[in-house]
Amino acid sequence: MTGLHHVEIWVGDLATDLPPWRWLLGALGFERSSEWPEGETWAVQGCYLTITRPPTLEDPAHDRRRAGVNHLAFDGGSGDEVDRVMGRAPAHGWTPLYHDRYPHAGGPSHYAGWLENGAGFKVEIVATDT
């Protein structure tokens, strides 16, 4: 048994937090497979990602620097495709990280870009066929 089945991300404010995720997941080839008042699910190649509000929300703040998941890394395709996503991301609620070292912030043989949204979630877009 190998592979990732799904990831569930709990956000503090759906109205603010969903639009950047919708854009990014669509740009990476995910398709929305379901939606309901408290969230949405996006799927690609048998794996899905759900973005929803937690059933109880005491502290809506997310901090990737605390114990838990630091970031999600997505297959970005070619280097040109990673560049395209990185170039369009700021218009859709994502801020580039480590941009002064882009696209090799992870080392000379690792072509990738890192983004952070307004809620503090970090993603990595990795060129996997360069």
Coordinates of N, CA, C and O in Angstrom, one line a residue:
M1 N 0.8 -1.2 0.0 CA 0.0 0.0 0.0 C 0.9 1.2 0.0 O 1.7 1.4 0.9
T2 N 0.7 2.1 -1.0 CA 1.5 3.3 -1.1 C 0.6 4.4 -1.5 O -0.5 4.2 -2.1
G3 N 1.0 5.6 -1.4 CA 0.3 6.8 -1.9 C -0.5 7.5 -0.8 O -0.8 6.9 0.3
L4 N -0.9 8.7 -1.1 CA -1.6 9.5 -0.2 C -3.1 9.5 -0.6 O -3.4 9.7 -1.8
H5 N -4.0 9.2 0.3 CA -5.4 9.1 0.0 C -6.1 10.5 0.0 O -6.8 10.8 -0.9
H6 N -5.9 11.2 1.1 CA -6.5 12.5 1.2 C -5.9 13.4 2.3 O -5.2 12.8 3.2
V7 N -6.1 14.7 2.2 CA -5.7 15.6 3.2 C -6.9 16.5 3.5 O -7.6 16.9 2.6
E8 N -7.1 16.8 4.8 CA -8.2 17.7 5.2 C -7.6 18.9 5.8 O -6.8 18.8 6.8
I9 N -7.9 20.1 5.3 CA -7.4 21.4 5.8 C -8.5 22.1 6.5 O -9.6 22.3 5.9
W10 N -8.3 22.4 7.8 CA -9.3 23.2 8.5 C -8.9 24.7 8.4 O -7.8 25.0 8.8
V11 N -9.9 25.5 8.0 CA -9.6 27.0 7.9 C -10.5 27.8 8.8 O -11.5 27.3 9.2
G12 N -10.1 29.0 9.1 CA -10.8 29.8 10.0 C -12.0 30.5 9.4 O -13.0 30.8 10.0
D13 N -11.9 30.9 8.1 CA -12.9 31.8 7.5 C -13.0 31.3 6.0 O -12.2 31.6 5.2
L14 N -14.1 30.6 5.7 CA -14.3 30.0 4.3 C -14.3 31.1 3.3 O -13.8 31.0 2.2
A15 N -15.0 32.2 3.6 CA -15.1 33.3 2.6 C -13.8 33.9 2.2 O -13.6 34.2 1.0
T16 N -12.9 34.0 3.1 CA -11.5 34.5 2.8 C -10.6 33.4 2.4 O -9.8 33.7 1.5
D17 N -10.6 32.3 3.0 CA -9.6 31.3 2.8 C -9.9 30.4 1.6 O -8.9 29.9 1.0
L18 N -11.1 30.2 1.2 CA -11.4 29.3 0.0 C -10.9 29.8 -1.3 O -10.3 29.0 -2.1
P19 N -11.1 31.1 -1.7 CA -10.7 31.5 -3.0 C -9.2 31.3 -3.4 O -9.0 30.8 -4.5
P20 N -8.3 31.5 -2.5 CA -6.9 31.2 -3.0 C -6.7 29.7 -3.2 O -6.0 29.3 -4.1
W21 N -7.3 28.9 -2.3 CA -7.2 27.4 -2.5 C -7.8 27.0 -3.8 O -7.3 26.2 -4.6
R22 N -9.0 27.5 -4.1 CA -9.7 27.2 -5.4 C -8.8 27.5 -6.6 O -8.7 26.6 -7.5
W23 N -8.3 28.6 -6.6 CA -7.4 29.0 -7.7 C -6.2 28.1 -7.8 O -5.9 27.5 -8.9
L24 N -5.5 27.9 -6.7 CA -4.3 27.1 -6.8 C -4.6 25.6 -7.2 O -3.9 25.1 -8.1
L25 N -5.6 25.0 -6.6 CA -5.9 23.6 -6.9 C -6.3 23.5 -8.3 O -5.9 22.5 -9.0
G26 N -7.1 24.4 -8.8 CA -7.5 24.4 -10.2 C -6.3 24.5 -11.2 O -6.2 23.9 -12.2
A27 N -5.4 25.4 -10.8 CA -4.2 25.7 -11.6 C -3.3 24.4 -11.6 O -2.5 24.2 -12.6
L28 N -3.4 23.6 -10.6 CA -2.5 22.4 -10.5 C -3.2 21.1 -11.1 O -2.7 20.0 -10.9
G29 N -4.4 21.3 -11.6 CA -5.1 20.2 -12.3 C -6.1 19.5 -11.4 O -6.7 18.5 -11.8
F30 N -6.4 19.9 -10.2 CA -7.4 19.3 -9.3 C -8.8 19.8 -9.9 O -8.9 20.9 -10.4
E31 N -9.8 19.0 -9.6 CA -11.1 19.4 -10.0 C -12.0 19.3 -8.7 O -11.9 18.4 -7.9
R32 N -12.9 20.3 -8.6 CA -13.8 20.2 -7.4 C -14.7 19.0 -7.6 O -15.4 18.9 -8.6
S33 N -14.8 18.2 -6.6 CA -15.6 17.0 -6.7 C -16.8 17.0 -5.8 O -17.8 16.3 -6.0
S34 N -16.8 17.9 -4.8 CA -18.0 18.2 -4.0 C -17.9 19.5 -3.3 O -16.8 20.0 -3.1
E35 N -19.0 20.0 -3.0 CA -19.1 21.2 -2.2 C -20.3 21.2 -1.3 O -21.3 20.6 -1.6
W36 N -20.2 21.9 -0.2 CA -21.3 22.0 0.8 C -21.1 23.3 1.6 O -20.0 23.9 1.4
P37 N -22.0 23.7 2.3 CA -21.9 25.0 3.0 C -20.6 25.2 3.9 O -20.1 26.3 4.0
E38 N -20.1 24.1 4.4 CA -18.9 24.2 5.3 C -17.6 23.9 4.6 O -16.6 23.7 5.2
G39 N -17.6 23.7 3.3 CA -16.4 23.3 2.6 C -16.5 22.8 1.2 O -17.5 22.7 0.6
E40 N -15.3 22.3 0.7 CA -15.2 21.8 -0.6 C -14.2 20.7 -0.7 O -13.2 20.7 0.2
T41 N -14.3 19.8 -1.6 CA -13.3 18.7 -1.9 C -12.8 18.8 -3.3 O -13.6 19.0 -4.2
W42 N -11.5 18.7 -3.5 CA -10.9 18.8 -4.8 C -10.0 17.6 -5.0 O -9.3 17.1 -4.1
A43 N -10.1 17.0 -6.2 CA -9.5 15.7 -6.4 C -8.6 15.7 -7.6 O -8.9 16.4 -8.6
V44 N -7.6 14.8 -7.6 CA -6.7 14.6 -8.8 C -6.1 13.2 -8.6 O -5.7 12.8 -7.5
Q45 N -6.1 12.4 -9.6 CA -5.5 11.1 -9.7 C -5.7 10.2 -8.4 O -4.8 9.7 -7.8
G46 N -7.0 10.2 -8.0 CA -7.3 9.3 -6.9 C -7.0 9.9 -5.5 O -7.3 9.2 -4.5
C47 N -6.5 11.0 -5.4 CA -6.2 11.7 -4.1 C -7.1 12.9 -4.0 O -7.3 13.6 -5.0
Y48 N -7.5 13.2 -2.8 CA -8.3 14.4 -2.7 C -7.9 15.3 -1.5 O -7.3 14.8 -0.6
L49 N -8.3 16.6 -1.6 CA -8.0 17.5 -0.6 C -9.3 18.2 -0.2 O -10.0 18.7 -1.1
T50 N -9.6 18.2 1.1 CA -10.8 18.8 1.6 C -10.5 20.1 2.3 O -9.6 20.1 3.2
I51 N -11.2 21.2 2.1 CA -11.0 22.4 2.8 C -12.3 22.7 3.5 O -13.3 22.8 2.8
T52 N -12.3 22.8 4.8 CA -13.5 23.0 5.5 C -13.3 23.7 6.8 O -12.1 23.9 7.3
R53 N -14.4 24.1 7.5 CA -14.3 24.7 8.8 C -14.3 23.6 9.8 O -15.1 22.7 9.7
P54 N -13.6 23.7 10.9 CA -13.7 22.6 11.9 C -15.0 22.7 12.6 O -15.6 23.8 12.7
P55 N -15.5 21.6 13.2 CA -16.7 21.7 13.9 C -16.7 22.6 15.1 O -17.8 23.2 15.5
T56 N -15.6 22.7 15.8 CA -15.5 23.7 16.9 C -14.2 24.5 16.6 O -13.2 24.0 16.2
L57 N -14.4 25.8 16.6 CA -13.3 26.7 16.3 C -13.0 27.6 17.4 O -13.7 28.7 17.5
E58 N -12.0 27.3 18.3 CA -11.7 28.2 19.4 C -10.7 29.2 19.0 O -10.8 30.4 19.4
D59 N -9.7 28.8 18.2 CA -8.7 29.7 17.7 C -8.5 29.6 16.2 O -8.0 28.6 15.8
P60 N -9.0 30.5 15.4 CA -9.0 30.4 14.0 C -7.6 30.5 13.4 O -7.4 30.3 12.2
A61 N -6.6 31.0 14.1 CA -5.3 31.2 13.6 C -4.5 29.9 13.3 O -4.5 29.0 14.0
H62 N -3.9 29.9 12.1 CA -3.1 28.8 11.7 C -1.6 29.3 11.8 O -1.3 30.4 11.4
D63 N -0.8 28.5 12.3 CA 0.6 28.8 12.4 C 1.5 27.6 12.0 O 1.6 26.6 12.7
R64 N 2.0 27.6 10.7 CA 2.7 26.5 10.2 C 4.1 26.3 10.9 O 4.7 25.3 10.8
R65 N 4.4 27.2 11.8 CA 5.7 27.1 12.5 C 5.5 26.3 13.8 O 6.5 26.1 14.5
R66 N 4.2 26.0 14.2 CA 4.0 25.2 15.4 C 3.9 23.7 15.0 O 4.0 23.4 13.8
A67 N 3.8 22.9 16.0 CA 3.8 21.4 15.7 C 2.6 21.2 14.8 O 1.5 21.7 15.0
G68 N 2.8 20.3 13.9 CA 1.8 20.0 12.9 C 2.4 20.0 11.5 O 3.6 19.9 11.3
V69 N 1.6 20.2 10.5 CA 2.0 20.2 9.1 C 2.6 21.6 8.8 O 2.0 22.6 9.0
N70 N 3.9 21.6 8.3 CA 4.5 22.8 7.9 C 4.0 23.3 6.5 O 3.6 24.5 6.3
H71 N 4.0 22.4 5.5 CA 3.5 22.8 4.2 C 3.1 21.5 3.4 O 3.5 20.4 3.7
L72 N 2.3 21.7 2.3 CA 2.0 20.7 1.4 C 2.8 21.0 0.1 O 3.0 22.1 -0.3
A73 N 3.4 19.9 -0.5 CA 4.1 20.0 -1.7 C 3.3 19.4 -2.8 O 2.9 18.2 -2.7
F74 N 3.2 20.1 -3.9 CA 2.4 19.6 -5.1 C 3.3 19.4 -6.3 O 4.2 20.2 -6.5
D75 N 3.0 18.4 -7.1 CA 3.6 18.2 -8.3 C 3.2 19.3 -9.3 O 2.0 19.5 -9.6
G76 N 4.2 20.1 -9.7 CA 3.9 21.2 -10.6 C 4.1 21.0 -12.0 O 4.0 21.9 -12.9
G77 N 4.5 19.8 -12.4 CA 4.8 19.5 -13.8 C 6.2 19.9 -14.2 O 7.2 19.7 -13.5
S78 N 6.3 20.6 -15.3 CA 7.6 21.1 -15.8 C 8.0 22.4 -15.1 O 7.2 23.1 -14.4
G79 N 9.2 22.8 -15.3 CA 9.7 24.1 -14.8 C 8.9 25.3 -15.3 O 8.6 26.2 -14.6
D80 N 8.5 25.2 -16.6 CA 7.7 26.3 -17.2 C 6.3 26.3 -16.5 O 5.8 27.4 -16.3
E81 N 5.8 25.2 -16.2 CA 4.5 25.2 -15.5 C 4.6 25.7 -14.1 O 3.7 26.4 -13.6
V82 N 5.6 25.4 -13.4 CA 5.9 25.9 -12.1 C 6.0 27.5 -12.2 O 5.4 28.2 -11.4
D83 N 6.8 27.9 -13.1 CA 6.9 29.4 -13.4 C 5.6 30.1 -13.6 O 5.3 31.1 -13.1
R84 N 4.7 29.4 -14.4 CA 3.4 30.0 -14.7 C 2.6 30.1 -13.4 O 2.0 31.2 -13.2
V85 N 2.5 29.1 -12.6 CA 1.8 29.1 -11.4 C 2.4 30.2 -10.4 O 1.6 31.0 -9.9
M86 N 3.7 30.2 -10.3 CA 4.3 31.2 -9.4 C 4.1 32.6 -9.9 O 3.9 33.5 -9.1
G87 N 4.1 32.8 -11.2 CA 3.8 34.2 -11.7 C 2.4 34.7 -11.5 O 2.2 35.9 -11.3
R88 N 1.4 33.8 -11.5 CA 0.0 34.1 -11.4 C -0.4 34.1 -9.9 O -1.5 34.7 -9.6
A89 N 0.3 33.4 -9.1 CA -0.2 33.2 -7.7 C -0.5 34.5 -6.9 O -1.5 34.6 -6.2
P90 N 0.4 35.6 -7.0 CA 0.1 36.8 -6.2 C -1.3 37.4 -6.5 O -1.9 38.0 -5.6
A91 N -1.7 37.3 -7.7 CA -3.0 37.9 -8.1 C -4.2 37.1 -7.5 O -5.4 37.5 -7.5
H92 N -3.9 35.9 -6.9 CA -4.9 35.0 -6.4 C -4.7 34.7 -4.9 O -5.2 33.7 -4.4
G93 N -4.1 35.6 -4.2 CA -4.0 35.5 -2.7 C -2.8 34.8 -2.2 O -2.8 34.5 -1.0
W94 N -1.8 34.5 -3.0 CA -0.6 33.8 -2.5 C 0.6 34.7 -2.6 O 0.8 35.4 -3.6
T95 N 1.4 34.7 -1.6 CA 2.7 35.5 -1.6 C 3.9 34.5 -1.8 O 4.0 33.5 -1.1
P96 N 4.8 34.8 -2.7 CA 6.0 34.0 -2.9 C 6.9 34.1 -1.7 O 7.0 35.1 -1.1
L97 N 7.4 33.0 -1.3 CA 8.4 32.9 -0.2 C 9.8 32.5 -0.9 O 9.8 31.8 -1.9
Y98 N 10.8 33.0 -0.3 CA 12.2 32.7 -0.7 C 12.4 33.1 -2.2 O 13.2 32.5 -2.9
H99 N 11.7 34.1 -2.6 CA 11.7 34.4 -4.0 C 13.1 34.9 -4.5 O 13.4 34.8 -5.7
D100 N 13.9 35.4 -3.6 CA 15.3 35.8 -4.0 C 16.1 34.6 -4.4 O 17.1 34.8 -5.0
R101 N 15.7 33.4 -4.0 CA 16.4 32.2 -4.4 C 15.7 31.3 -5.3 O 16.0 30.2 -5.6
Y102 N 14.6 31.8 -5.9 CA 13.7 31.1 -6.8 C 14.4 30.8 -8.1 O 15.1 31.7 -8.6
P103 N 14.4 29.6 -8.6 CA 13.6 28.5 -8.3 C 14.4 27.4 -7.6 O 14.0 26.2 -7.5
H104 N 15.5 27.8 -7.0 CA 16.4 26.7 -6.4 C 16.6 27.0 -4.9 O 17.7 26.6 -4.3
A105 N 15.6 27.5 -4.2 CA 15.7 27.7 -2.7 C 15.9 26.3 -2.0 O 16.5 26.3 -0.9
G106 N 15.5 25.2 -2.6 CA 15.7 23.9 -2.0 C 17.0 23.2 -2.4 O 17.2 22.1 -2.1
G107 N 17.8 24.0 -3.1 CA 19.1 23.4 -3.5 C 19.2 23.5 -5.0 O 18.2 23.7 -5.7
P108 N 20.4 23.3 -5.6 CA 20.7 23.5 -7.0 C 20.0 22.5 -7.9 O 19.7 22.9 -9.1
S109 N 19.6 21.4 -7.4 CA 19.0 20.4 -8.3 C 17.5 20.3 -8.0 O 16.8 19.4 -8.5
H110 N 16.9 21.2 -7.2 CA 15.5 21.1 -6.8 C 14.8 22.4 -7.3 O 15.0 23.5 -6.8
Y111 N 14.0 22.2 -8.4 CA 13.3 23.3 -9.0 C 11.9 23.4 -8.4 O 11.1 22.5 -8.6
A112 N 11.7 24.5 -7.6 CA 10.4 24.6 -6.9 C 10.2 26.1 -6.5 O 11.1 26.8 -6.4
G113 N 8.9 26.3 -6.3 CA 8.5 27.6 -5.7 C 7.7 27.4 -4.5 O 7.0 26.4 -4.3
W114 N 7.8 28.3 -3.5 CA 7.0 28.3 -2.3 C 6.1 29.5 -2.2 O 6.5 30.6 -2.6
L115 N 4.9 29.2 -1.7 CA 3.9 30.2 -1.6 C 3.2 30.2 -0.2 O 3.2 29.1 0.4
E116 N 2.7 31.3 0.3 CA 2.0 31.4 1.5 C 0.7 32.2 1.3 O 0.8 33.2 0.7
N117 N -0.4 31.7 1.8 CA -1.6 32.5 1.6 C -1.9 33.4 2.9 O -1.1 33.3 3.8
G118 N -2.9 34.2 2.8 CA -3.2 35.1 3.9 C -3.5 34.5 5.2 O -3.3 35.1 6.3
A119 N -3.9 33.2 5.2 CA -4.1 32.5 6.5 C -2.9 31.8 7.1 O -2.9 31.2 8.1
G120 N -1.8 31.9 6.3 CA -0.5 31.4 6.8 C -0.2 30.0 6.3 O 0.7 29.3 6.8
F121 N -1.0 29.4 5.4 CA -0.7 28.1 4.9 C 0.4 28.2 3.8 O 0.3 29.1 3.0
K122 N 1.3 27.3 3.9 CA 2.4 27.3 3.0 C 2.3 26.1 2.0 O 2.0 25.0 2.5
V123 N 2.6 26.3 0.8 CA 2.6 25.2 -0.2 C 3.9 25.3 -1.0 O 4.5 26.4 -1.1
E124 N 4.4 24.2 -1.5 CA 5.5 24.1 -2.4 C 5.1 23.5 -3.7 O 4.3 22.5 -3.8
I125 N 5.4 24.2 -4.8 CA 5.1 23.7 -6.2 C 6.4 23.2 -6.8 O 7.3 24.0 -7.0
V126 N 6.5 21.9 -7.0 CA 7.7 21.2 -7.4 C 7.7 20.8 -8.9 O 6.7 20.2 -9.3
A127 N 8.7 21.2 -9.6 CA 8.9 20.7 -11.0 C 9.4 19.2 -10.9 O 10.4 19.0 -10.4
T128 N 8.6 18.3 -11.4 CA 8.9 16.9 -11.3 C 9.3 16.3 -12.6 O 9.7 15.1 -12.6
D129 N 9.3 17.0 -13.7 CA 9.7 16.5 -15.0 C 10.7 17.4 -15.7 O 10.6 17.6 -16.9
T130 N 11.6 17.9 -14.9 CA 12.7 18.7 -15.5 C 13.9 17.9 -15.7 O 14.1 16.9 -15.2

